[in-house]
Short mmCIF file of C-alpha atoms and ligand atoms in Angstrom, two decimals:
data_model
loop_
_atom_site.label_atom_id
_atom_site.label_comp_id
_atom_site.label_asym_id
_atom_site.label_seq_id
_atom_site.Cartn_x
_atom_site.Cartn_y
_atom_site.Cartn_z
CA UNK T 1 63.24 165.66 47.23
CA UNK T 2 59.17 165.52 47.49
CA UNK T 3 56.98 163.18 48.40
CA UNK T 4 55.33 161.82 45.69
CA UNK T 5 52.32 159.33 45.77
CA UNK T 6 49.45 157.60 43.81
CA UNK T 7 46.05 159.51 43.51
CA UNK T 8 43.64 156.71 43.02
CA UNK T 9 41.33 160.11 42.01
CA UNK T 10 43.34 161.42 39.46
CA UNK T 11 44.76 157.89 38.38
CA UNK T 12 48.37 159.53 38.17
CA UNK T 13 51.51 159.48 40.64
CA UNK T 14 51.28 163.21 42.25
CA UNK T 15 53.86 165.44 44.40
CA UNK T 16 52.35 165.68 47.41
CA UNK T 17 51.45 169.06 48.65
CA UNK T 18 49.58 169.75 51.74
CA UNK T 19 46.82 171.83 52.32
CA UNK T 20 48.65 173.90 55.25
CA UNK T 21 52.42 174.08 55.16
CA UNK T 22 54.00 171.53 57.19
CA UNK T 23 50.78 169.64 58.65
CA UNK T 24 49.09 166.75 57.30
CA UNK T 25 45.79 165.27 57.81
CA UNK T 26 44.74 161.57 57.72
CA UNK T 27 41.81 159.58 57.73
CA UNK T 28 42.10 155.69 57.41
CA UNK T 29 39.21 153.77 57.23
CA UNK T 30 39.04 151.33 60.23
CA UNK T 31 37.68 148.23 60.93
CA UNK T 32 33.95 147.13 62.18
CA UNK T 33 34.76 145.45 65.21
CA UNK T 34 32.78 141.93 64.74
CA UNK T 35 36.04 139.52 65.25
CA UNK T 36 39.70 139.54 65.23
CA UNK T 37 41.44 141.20 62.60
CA UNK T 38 43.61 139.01 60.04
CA UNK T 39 46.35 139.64 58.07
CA UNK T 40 44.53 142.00 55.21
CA UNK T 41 44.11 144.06 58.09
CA UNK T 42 48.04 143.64 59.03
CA UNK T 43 49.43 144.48 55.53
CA UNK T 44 47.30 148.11 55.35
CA UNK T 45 47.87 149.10 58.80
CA UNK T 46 51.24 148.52 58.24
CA UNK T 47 51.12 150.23 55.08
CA UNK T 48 49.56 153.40 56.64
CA UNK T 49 51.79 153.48 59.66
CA UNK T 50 55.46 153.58 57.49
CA UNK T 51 53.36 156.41 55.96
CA UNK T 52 52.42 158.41 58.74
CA UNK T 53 55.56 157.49 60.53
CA UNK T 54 57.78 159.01 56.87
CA UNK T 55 55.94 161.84 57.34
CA UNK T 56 56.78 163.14 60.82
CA UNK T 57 60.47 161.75 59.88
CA UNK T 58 60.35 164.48 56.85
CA UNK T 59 58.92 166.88 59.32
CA UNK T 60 55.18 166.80 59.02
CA UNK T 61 52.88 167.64 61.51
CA UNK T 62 50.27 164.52 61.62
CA UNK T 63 46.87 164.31 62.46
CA UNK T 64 45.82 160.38 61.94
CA UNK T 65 42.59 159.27 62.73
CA UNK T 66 41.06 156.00 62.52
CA UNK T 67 37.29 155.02 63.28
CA UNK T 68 35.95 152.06 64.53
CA UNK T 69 32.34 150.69 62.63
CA UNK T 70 30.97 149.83 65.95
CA UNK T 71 27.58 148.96 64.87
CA UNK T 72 26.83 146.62 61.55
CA UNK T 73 24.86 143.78 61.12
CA UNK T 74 28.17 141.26 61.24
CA UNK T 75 27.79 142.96 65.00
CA UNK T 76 24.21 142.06 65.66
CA UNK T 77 24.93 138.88 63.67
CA UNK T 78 27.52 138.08 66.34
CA UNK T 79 26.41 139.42 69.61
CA UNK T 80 23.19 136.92 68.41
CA UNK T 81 25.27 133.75 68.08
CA UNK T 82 26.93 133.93 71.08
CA UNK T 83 23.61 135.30 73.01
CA UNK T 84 25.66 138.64 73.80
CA UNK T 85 25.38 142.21 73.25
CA UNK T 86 26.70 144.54 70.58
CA UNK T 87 28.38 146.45 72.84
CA UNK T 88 30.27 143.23 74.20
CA UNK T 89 31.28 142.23 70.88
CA UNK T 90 32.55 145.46 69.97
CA UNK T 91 34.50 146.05 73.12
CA UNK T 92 36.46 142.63 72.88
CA UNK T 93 37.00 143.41 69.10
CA UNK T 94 38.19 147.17 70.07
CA UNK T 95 40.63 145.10 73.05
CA UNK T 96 41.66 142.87 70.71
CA UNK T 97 42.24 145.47 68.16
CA UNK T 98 44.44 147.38 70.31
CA UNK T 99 46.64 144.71 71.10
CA UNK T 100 47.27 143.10 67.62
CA UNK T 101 48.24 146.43 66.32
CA UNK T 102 50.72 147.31 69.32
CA UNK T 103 52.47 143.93 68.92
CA UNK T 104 52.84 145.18 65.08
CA UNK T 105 54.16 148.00 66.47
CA UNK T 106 51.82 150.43 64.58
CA UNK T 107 51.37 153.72 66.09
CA UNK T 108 47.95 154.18 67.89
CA UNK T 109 45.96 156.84 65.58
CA UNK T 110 45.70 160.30 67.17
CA UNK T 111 42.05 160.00 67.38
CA UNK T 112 39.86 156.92 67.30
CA UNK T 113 36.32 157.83 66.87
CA UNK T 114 33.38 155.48 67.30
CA UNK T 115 30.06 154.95 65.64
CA UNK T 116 27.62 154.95 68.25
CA UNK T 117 29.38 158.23 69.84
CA UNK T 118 29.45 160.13 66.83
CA UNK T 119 25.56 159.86 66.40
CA UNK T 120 24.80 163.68 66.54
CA UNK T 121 27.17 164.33 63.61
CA UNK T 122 25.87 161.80 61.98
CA UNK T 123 22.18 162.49 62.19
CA UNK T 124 23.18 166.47 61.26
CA UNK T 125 24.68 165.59 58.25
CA UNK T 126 21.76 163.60 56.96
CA UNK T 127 19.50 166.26 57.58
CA UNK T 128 22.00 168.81 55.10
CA UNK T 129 21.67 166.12 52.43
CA UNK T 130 17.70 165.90 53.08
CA UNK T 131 17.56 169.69 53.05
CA UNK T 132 19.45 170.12 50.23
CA UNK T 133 17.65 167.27 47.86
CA UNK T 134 20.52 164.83 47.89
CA UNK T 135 18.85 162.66 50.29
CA UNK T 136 15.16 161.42 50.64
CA UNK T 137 13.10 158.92 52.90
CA UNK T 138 11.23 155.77 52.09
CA UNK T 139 9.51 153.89 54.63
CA UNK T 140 11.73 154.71 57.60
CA UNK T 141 15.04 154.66 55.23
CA UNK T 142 17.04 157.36 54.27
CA UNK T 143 18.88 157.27 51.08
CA UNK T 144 20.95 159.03 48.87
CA UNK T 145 20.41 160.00 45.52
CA UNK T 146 23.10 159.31 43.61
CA UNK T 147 21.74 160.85 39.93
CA UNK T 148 21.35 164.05 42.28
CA UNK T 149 24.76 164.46 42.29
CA UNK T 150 27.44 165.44 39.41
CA UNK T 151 30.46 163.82 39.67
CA UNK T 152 29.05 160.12 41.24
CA UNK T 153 31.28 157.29 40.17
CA UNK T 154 34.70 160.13 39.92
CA UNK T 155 36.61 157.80 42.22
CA UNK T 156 35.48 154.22 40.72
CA UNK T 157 34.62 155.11 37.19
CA UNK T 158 31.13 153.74 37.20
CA UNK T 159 28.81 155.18 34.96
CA UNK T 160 25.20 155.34 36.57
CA UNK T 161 23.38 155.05 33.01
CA UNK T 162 25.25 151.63 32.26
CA UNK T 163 24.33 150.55 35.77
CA UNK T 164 20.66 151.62 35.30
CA UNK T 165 20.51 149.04 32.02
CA UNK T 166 22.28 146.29 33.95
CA UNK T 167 19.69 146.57 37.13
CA UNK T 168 16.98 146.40 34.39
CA UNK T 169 14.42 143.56 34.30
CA UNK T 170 16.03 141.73 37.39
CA UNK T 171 13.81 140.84 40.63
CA UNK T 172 13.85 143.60 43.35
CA UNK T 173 14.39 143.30 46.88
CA UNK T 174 11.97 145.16 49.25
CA UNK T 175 15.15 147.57 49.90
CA UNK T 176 15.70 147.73 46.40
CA UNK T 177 12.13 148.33 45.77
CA UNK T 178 12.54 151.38 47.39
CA UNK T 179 15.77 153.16 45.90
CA UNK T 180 15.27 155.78 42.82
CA UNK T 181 18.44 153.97 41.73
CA UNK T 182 20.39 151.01 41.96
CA UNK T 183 23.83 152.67 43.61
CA UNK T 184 21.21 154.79 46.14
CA UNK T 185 22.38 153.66 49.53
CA UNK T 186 20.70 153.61 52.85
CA UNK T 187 21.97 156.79 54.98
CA UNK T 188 19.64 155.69 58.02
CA UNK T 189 17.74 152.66 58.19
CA UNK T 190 14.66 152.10 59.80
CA UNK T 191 14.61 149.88 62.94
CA UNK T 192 13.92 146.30 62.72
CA UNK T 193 11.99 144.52 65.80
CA UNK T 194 14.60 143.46 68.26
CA UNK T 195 17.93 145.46 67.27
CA UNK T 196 19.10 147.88 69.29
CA UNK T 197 18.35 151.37 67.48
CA UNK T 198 19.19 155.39 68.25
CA UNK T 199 16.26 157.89 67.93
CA UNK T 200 16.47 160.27 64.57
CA UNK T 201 14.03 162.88 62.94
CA UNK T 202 13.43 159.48 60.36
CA UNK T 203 12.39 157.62 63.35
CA UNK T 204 13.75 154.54 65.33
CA UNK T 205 16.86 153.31 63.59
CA UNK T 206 20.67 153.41 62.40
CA UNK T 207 23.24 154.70 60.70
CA UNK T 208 24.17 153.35 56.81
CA UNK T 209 27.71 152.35 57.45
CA UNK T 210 29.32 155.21 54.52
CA UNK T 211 27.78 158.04 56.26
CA UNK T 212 29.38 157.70 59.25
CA UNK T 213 32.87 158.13 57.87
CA UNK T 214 31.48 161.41 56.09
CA UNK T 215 30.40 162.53 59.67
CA UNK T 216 33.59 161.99 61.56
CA UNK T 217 35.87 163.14 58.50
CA UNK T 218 34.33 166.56 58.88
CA UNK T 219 34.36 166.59 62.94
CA UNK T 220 37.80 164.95 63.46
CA UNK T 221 39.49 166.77 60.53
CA UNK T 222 37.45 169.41 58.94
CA UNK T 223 35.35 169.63 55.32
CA UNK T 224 38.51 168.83 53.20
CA UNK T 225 41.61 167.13 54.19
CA UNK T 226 45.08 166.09 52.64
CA UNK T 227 44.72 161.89 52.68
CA UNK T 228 42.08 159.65 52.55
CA UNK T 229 43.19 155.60 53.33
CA UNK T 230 41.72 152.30 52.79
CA UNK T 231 42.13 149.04 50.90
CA UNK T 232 41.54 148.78 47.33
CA UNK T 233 38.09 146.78 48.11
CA UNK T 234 36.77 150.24 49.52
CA UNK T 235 37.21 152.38 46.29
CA UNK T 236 33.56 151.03 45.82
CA UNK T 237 31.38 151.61 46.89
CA UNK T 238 32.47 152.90 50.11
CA UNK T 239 34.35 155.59 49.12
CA UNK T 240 32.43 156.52 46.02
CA UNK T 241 29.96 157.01 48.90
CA UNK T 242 31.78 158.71 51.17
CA UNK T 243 32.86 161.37 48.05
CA UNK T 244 29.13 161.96 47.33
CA UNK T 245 28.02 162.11 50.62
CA UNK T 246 30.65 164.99 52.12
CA UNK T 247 30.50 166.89 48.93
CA UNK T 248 27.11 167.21 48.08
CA UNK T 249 27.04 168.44 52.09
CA UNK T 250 29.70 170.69 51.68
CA UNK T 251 30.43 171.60 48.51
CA UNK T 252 34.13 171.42 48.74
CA UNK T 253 36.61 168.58 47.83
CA UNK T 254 36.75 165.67 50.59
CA UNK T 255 40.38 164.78 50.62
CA UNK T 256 43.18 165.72 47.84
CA UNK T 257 44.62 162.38 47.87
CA UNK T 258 43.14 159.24 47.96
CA UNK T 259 45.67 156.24 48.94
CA UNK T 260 44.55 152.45 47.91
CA UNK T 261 46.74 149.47 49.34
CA UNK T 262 46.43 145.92 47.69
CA UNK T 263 44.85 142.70 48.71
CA UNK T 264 46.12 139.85 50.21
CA UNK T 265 46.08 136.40 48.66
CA UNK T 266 47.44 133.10 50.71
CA UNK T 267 49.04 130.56 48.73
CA UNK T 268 47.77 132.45 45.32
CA UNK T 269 44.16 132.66 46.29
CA UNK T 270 42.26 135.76 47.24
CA UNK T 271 41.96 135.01 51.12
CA UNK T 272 38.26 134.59 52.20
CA UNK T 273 36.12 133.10 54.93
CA UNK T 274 34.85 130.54 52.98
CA UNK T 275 37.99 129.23 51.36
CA UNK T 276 39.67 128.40 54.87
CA UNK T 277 42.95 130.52 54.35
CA UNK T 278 41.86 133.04 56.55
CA UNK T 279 44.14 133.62 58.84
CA UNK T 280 43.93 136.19 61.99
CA UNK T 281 47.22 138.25 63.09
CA UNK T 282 46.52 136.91 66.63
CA UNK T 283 46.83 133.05 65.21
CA UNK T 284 50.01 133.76 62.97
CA UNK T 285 52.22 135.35 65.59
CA UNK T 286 51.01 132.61 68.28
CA UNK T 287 52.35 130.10 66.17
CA UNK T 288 55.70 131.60 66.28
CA UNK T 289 55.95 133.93 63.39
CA UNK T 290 57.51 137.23 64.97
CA UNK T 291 55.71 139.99 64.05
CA UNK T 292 59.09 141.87 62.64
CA UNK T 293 58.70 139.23 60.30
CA UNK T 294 55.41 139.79 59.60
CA UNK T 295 56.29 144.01 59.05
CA UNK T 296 59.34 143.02 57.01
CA UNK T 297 57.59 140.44 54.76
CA UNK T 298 54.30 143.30 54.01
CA UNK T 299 56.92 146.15 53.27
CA UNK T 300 58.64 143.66 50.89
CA UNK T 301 55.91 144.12 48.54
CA UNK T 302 54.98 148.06 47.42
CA UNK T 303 51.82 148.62 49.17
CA UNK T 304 49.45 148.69 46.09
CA UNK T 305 50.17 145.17 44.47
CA UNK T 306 48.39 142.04 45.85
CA UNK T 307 50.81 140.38 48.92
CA UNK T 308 51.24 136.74 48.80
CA UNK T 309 51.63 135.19 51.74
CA UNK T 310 53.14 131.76 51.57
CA UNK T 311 55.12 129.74 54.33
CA UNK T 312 58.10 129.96 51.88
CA UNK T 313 58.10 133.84 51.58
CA UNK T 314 57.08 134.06 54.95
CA UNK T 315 60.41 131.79 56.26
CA UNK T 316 62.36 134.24 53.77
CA UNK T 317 61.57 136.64 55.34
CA UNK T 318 62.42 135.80 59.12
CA UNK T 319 65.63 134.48 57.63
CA UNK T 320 65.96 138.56 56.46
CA UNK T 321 64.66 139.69 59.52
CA UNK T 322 67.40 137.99 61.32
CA UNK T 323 70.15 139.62 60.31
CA UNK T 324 68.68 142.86 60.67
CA UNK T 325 67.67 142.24 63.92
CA UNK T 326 71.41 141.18 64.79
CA UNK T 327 72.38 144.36 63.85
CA UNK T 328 69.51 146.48 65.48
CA UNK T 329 70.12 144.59 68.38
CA UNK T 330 73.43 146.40 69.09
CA UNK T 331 73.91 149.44 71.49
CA UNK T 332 74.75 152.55 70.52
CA UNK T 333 77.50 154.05 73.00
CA UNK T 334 78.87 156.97 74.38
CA UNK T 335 81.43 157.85 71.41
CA UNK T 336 79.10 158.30 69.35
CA UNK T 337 80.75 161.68 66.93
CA UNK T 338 78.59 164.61 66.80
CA UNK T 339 80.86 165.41 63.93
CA UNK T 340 78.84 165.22 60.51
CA UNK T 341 77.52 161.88 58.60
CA UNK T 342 80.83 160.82 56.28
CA UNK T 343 79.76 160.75 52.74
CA UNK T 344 78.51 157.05 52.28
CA UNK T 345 76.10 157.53 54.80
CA UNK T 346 74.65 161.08 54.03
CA UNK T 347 74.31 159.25 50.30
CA UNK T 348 72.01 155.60 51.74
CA UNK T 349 70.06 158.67 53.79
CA UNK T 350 69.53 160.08 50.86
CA UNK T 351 68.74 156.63 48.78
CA UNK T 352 66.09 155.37 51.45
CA UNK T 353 64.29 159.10 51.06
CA UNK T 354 64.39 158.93 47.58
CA UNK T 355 63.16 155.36 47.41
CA UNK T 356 60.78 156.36 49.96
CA UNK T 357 59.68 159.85 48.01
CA UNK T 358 58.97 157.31 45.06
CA UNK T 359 55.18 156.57 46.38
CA UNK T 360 56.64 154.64 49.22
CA UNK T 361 58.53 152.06 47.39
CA UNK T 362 59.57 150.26 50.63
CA UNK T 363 61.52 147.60 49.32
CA UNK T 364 63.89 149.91 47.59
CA UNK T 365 64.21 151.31 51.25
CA UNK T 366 64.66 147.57 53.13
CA UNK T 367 67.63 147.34 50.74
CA UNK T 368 69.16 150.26 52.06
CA UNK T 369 68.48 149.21 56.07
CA UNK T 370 70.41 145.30 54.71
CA UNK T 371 72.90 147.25 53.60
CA UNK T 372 73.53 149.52 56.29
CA UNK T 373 73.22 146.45 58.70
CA UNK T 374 75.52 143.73 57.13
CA UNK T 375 78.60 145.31 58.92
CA UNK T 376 77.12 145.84 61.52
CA UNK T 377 75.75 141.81 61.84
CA UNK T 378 79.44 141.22 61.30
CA UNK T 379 80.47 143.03 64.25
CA UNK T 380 77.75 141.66 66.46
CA UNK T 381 78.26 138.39 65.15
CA UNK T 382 82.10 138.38 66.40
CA UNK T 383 81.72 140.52 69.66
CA UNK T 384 78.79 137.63 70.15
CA UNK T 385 82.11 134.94 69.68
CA UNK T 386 83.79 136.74 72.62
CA UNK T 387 86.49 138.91 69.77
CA UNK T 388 87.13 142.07 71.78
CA UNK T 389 88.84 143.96 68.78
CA UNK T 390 85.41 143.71 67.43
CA UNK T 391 83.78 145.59 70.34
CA UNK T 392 86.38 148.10 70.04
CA UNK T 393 85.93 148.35 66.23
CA UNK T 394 82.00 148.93 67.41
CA UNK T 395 83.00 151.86 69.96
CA UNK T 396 84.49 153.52 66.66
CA UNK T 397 82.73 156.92 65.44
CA UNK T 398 82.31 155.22 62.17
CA UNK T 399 80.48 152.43 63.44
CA UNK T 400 78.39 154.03 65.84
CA UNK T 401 77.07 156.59 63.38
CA UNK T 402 76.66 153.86 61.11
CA UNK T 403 74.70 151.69 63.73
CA UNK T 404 72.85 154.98 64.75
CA UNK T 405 71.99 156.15 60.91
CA UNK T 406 70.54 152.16 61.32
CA UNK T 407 68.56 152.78 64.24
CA UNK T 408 66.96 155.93 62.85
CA UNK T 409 65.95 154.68 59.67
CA UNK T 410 64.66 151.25 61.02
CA UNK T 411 62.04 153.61 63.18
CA UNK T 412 60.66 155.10 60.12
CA UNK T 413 59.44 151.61 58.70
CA UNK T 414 58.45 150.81 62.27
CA UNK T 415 61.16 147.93 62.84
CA UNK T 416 63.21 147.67 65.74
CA UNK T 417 65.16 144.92 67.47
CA UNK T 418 62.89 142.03 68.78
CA UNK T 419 64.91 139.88 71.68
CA UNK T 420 65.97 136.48 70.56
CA UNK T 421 63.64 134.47 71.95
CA UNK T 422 60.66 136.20 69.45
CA UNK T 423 62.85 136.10 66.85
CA UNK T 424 62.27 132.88 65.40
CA UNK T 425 60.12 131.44 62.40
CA UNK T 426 58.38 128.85 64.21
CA UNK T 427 58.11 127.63 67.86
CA UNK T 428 55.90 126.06 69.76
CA UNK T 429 55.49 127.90 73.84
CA UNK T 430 54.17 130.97 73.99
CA UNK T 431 56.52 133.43 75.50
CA UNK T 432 54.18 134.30 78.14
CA UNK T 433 54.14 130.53 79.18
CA UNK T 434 57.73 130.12 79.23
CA UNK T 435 57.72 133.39 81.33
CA UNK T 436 55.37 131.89 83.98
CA UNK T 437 57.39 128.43 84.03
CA UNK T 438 60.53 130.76 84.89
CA UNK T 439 58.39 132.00 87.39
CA UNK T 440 57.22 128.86 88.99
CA UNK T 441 60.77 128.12 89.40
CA UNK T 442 61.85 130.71 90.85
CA UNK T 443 59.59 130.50 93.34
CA UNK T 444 59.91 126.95 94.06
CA UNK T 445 63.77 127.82 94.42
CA UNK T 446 62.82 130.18 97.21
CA UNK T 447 60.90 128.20 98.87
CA UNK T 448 63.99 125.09 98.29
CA UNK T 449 61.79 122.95 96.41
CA UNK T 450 64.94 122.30 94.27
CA UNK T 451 62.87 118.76 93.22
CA UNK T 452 60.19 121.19 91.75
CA UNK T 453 63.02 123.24 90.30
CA UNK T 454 64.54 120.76 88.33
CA UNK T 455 61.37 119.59 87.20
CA UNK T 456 60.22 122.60 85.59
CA UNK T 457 63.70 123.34 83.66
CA UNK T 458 63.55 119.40 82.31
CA UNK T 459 59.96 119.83 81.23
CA UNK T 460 60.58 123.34 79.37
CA UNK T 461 63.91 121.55 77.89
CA UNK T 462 62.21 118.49 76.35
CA UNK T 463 60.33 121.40 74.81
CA UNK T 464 63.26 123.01 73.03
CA UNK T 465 63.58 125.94 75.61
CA UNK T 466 66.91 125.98 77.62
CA UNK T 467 67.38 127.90 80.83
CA UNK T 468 70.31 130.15 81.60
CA UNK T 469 70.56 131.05 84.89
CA UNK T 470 72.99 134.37 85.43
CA UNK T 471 74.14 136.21 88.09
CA UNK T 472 71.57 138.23 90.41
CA UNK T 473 69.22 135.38 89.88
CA UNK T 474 68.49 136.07 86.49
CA UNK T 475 67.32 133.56 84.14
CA UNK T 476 67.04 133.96 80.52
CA UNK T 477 66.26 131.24 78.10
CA UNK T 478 66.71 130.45 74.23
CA UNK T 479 64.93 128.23 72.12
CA UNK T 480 67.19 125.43 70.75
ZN1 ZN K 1 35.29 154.76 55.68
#
């Protein structure tokens, strides 16, 4: 049983094999933080987080870090519009970030390093590439030369001559003007009157976005490491860059594997800004989709096709997700055998690894969690009817390993039980509204404003929420 994953390097499905026995080093590409993050961001962070989180399940020791692009011109584009700072749009993105990712329930990285903290690797490993010829400057700029380097274009398959013919006879740009060659890229670039700019042997200025992922790779993680992560849209020429960059520094490999995840397309169209069927995380789960859903409907799809999103599939799958969530919802209790897994369930351990092991081919693995579950939802679904042989039957070794085996293997894909009230596929309150109208109530209760009381439960009731008041002076609520 090994891991085995896609190289988009060597173009082949590999056995994974890390550098140092039993540890593992990541580096995802993150995002620069100019606005909220939508759901191409959703589907590869989810990706990369059943990855990281299969790892430490098979016993790995992982280092995951993820930067943030903190300065860009989409930044200084921003902070302009609203009549703001950089560092004000960036720290509401980073906020924002944080929170849209923990509702996901993906794992914070280990280490999230920063742009505009990580200047003095940044400017040291410019000066290597200057020293050793791979770099030169051009009116303030600082670029890299790509046809100083064997092995550009390894990653992508571009060919530099072909590109050299196509860039031929067209109108340059001032920036272009000044490259030896079309794929050169700017390492620093010169100040502009205005922007806010860090002090460098080049002059006033700032980092080329590709370098700084060179930089923190090699402080964070070291010269070479095991993974490298990002979308498919940054196999050029981001990483291309990053490659060159690092190894023309270093002289050693940058990362063994390099891991690509698909795009997303809404309603069979590439999503993009200017086609209006961009949609953020933050607006889809406010409008009721749970974000279980949301994790369940990505890890439908194997993480290197295109994911359509479409309110169909999407309804699928929180009609999926509920019956899993029935069954995750259950408690494990105290019988539970310490006895060994009976044969059925040491074999769906071993199916969900395997289908797992096969380059993460999470579906295969869903359909061993439905499987698992459907018993279970059985169980819940009479003890939930009031049938106590049922909760008996659930006390039973058999079920409770079964339930437990659930439980364990639901973690590794990074689903667990969601309470009822997020469960569904649409609503209208937010939870955090409903919470504050149970609130209200209970304080108009204590104060024997019953009038007020009443009001509040007939006004969240003509909106399709219904209060149950329990013992203790508890009050939960459903949607009907
Ligand atoms: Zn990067």
């Amino acid at each position: 049983m090994t891991l085995r994953l896609t190289n988009t390097l060597t173009r082949r499905v590999e056995e994974f094999k890390p550098i140092e026995t039993g540890k593992v080093s990541i580096y995802c590409c993150g995002v620069t933080v100019y606005d909220l993050c939508h759901l191409g961001h959703a589907r590869s962070y989810i990706a990369w987080d059943v990855l990281r989180r299969y790892l430490r399940w098979s016993g790995y020791a992982v280092t995951f870090v993820q930067n943030y692009t903190d300065i860009d011109d989409k930044i200084l584009n921003r902070a302009s519009e609203e009549g703001t700072s950089m560092e004000e749009v960036s720290e509401r993105n980073i906020d924002a970030f944080v929170a849209d990712m923990g509702r996901l329930n993906i794992l914070p990285a280990d280490r999230m390093p920063r742009a505009t903290r990580s200047l003095d690797a940044i400017r040291t490993l410019i000066s290597e590439l200057e020293a050793k010829g791979a770099a030169y400057s051009a009116d303030g700029d600082v670029y890299f030369a790509v046809m100083k380097h064997a092995g550009y274009g390894k990653l992508s398959g571009r060919d530099l001559e072909q590109q050299q013919d196509n860039a031929a006879g067209r109108v340059a740009s001032a920036e272009e003007a000044r490259k030896q060659h079309p794929f050169d890229f700017a390492l620093w670039k010169g100040a502009k009157p205005g922007e806010p700019s860090f002090s460098s042997p080049w002059g006033q200025g700032r980092p080329g976005w590709h370098i700084e992922c060179s930089a923190m790779v090699r402080e964070e993680l070291g010269e070479t490491i095991d993974i490298h992560l990002g979308g498919a849209d940054l196999v050029f020429p981001h990483h291309e860059n990053e490659i060159a960059q690092s190894e023309a520094a270093t002289g050693k490999e940058l990362a063994h594997y390099w891991l690509h995840n698909g795009m997303v397309n809404v309603g069979g169209q590439k999503m993009s800004k200017s086609l209006g069927n961009f949609t953020t995380i933050r607006a889809l789960l406010d409008s009721g989709v749970s974000p279980m859903t949301l994790r369940l409907f990505t890890l439908q799809a194997h993480y290197r096709k295109p994911l359509d999103f479409t309110a169909e599939a999407l309804e699928a799958a929180a009609t999926g997700w509920k019956g899993l969530n029935v069954a995750l919802g259950l408690t494990v209790g105290t019988t539970r055998s310490q006895s060994e897994l009976p044969v059925p369930l040491q074999e769906a351990r071993k199916r969900f690894a395997a289908a797992m092991d096969d380059d993460l081919n999470t579906s295969a693995a869903l359909a061993v969690l439905f499987e698992l579950a459907k018993p279970l939802r059985g169980l819940a679904n009479r003890i939930e009817r009031g049938d106590a042989s049922a909760s008996s039957e659930l006390e039973q070794a058999s079920s409770q390993q079964q339930l437990a085996l659930l439980l364990e293997l639901a973690a590794v894909v990074g689903l667990q039980h969601e309470p009822q009230e997020t469960a569904g596929a649409t609503g209208g309150l937010e939870d955090r509204a409903i919470e504050a109208q149970i609130e209200a109530r209970r304080a108009a209760k204590a104060a024997k404003d019953f009038a007020a009381a009443d009001q509040i439960r007939n006004d969240l009731k003509a909106q399709g929420i219904e209060l149950i008041d329990k013992p203790g002076g508890i009050t939960e609520w459903l949607r009907s």
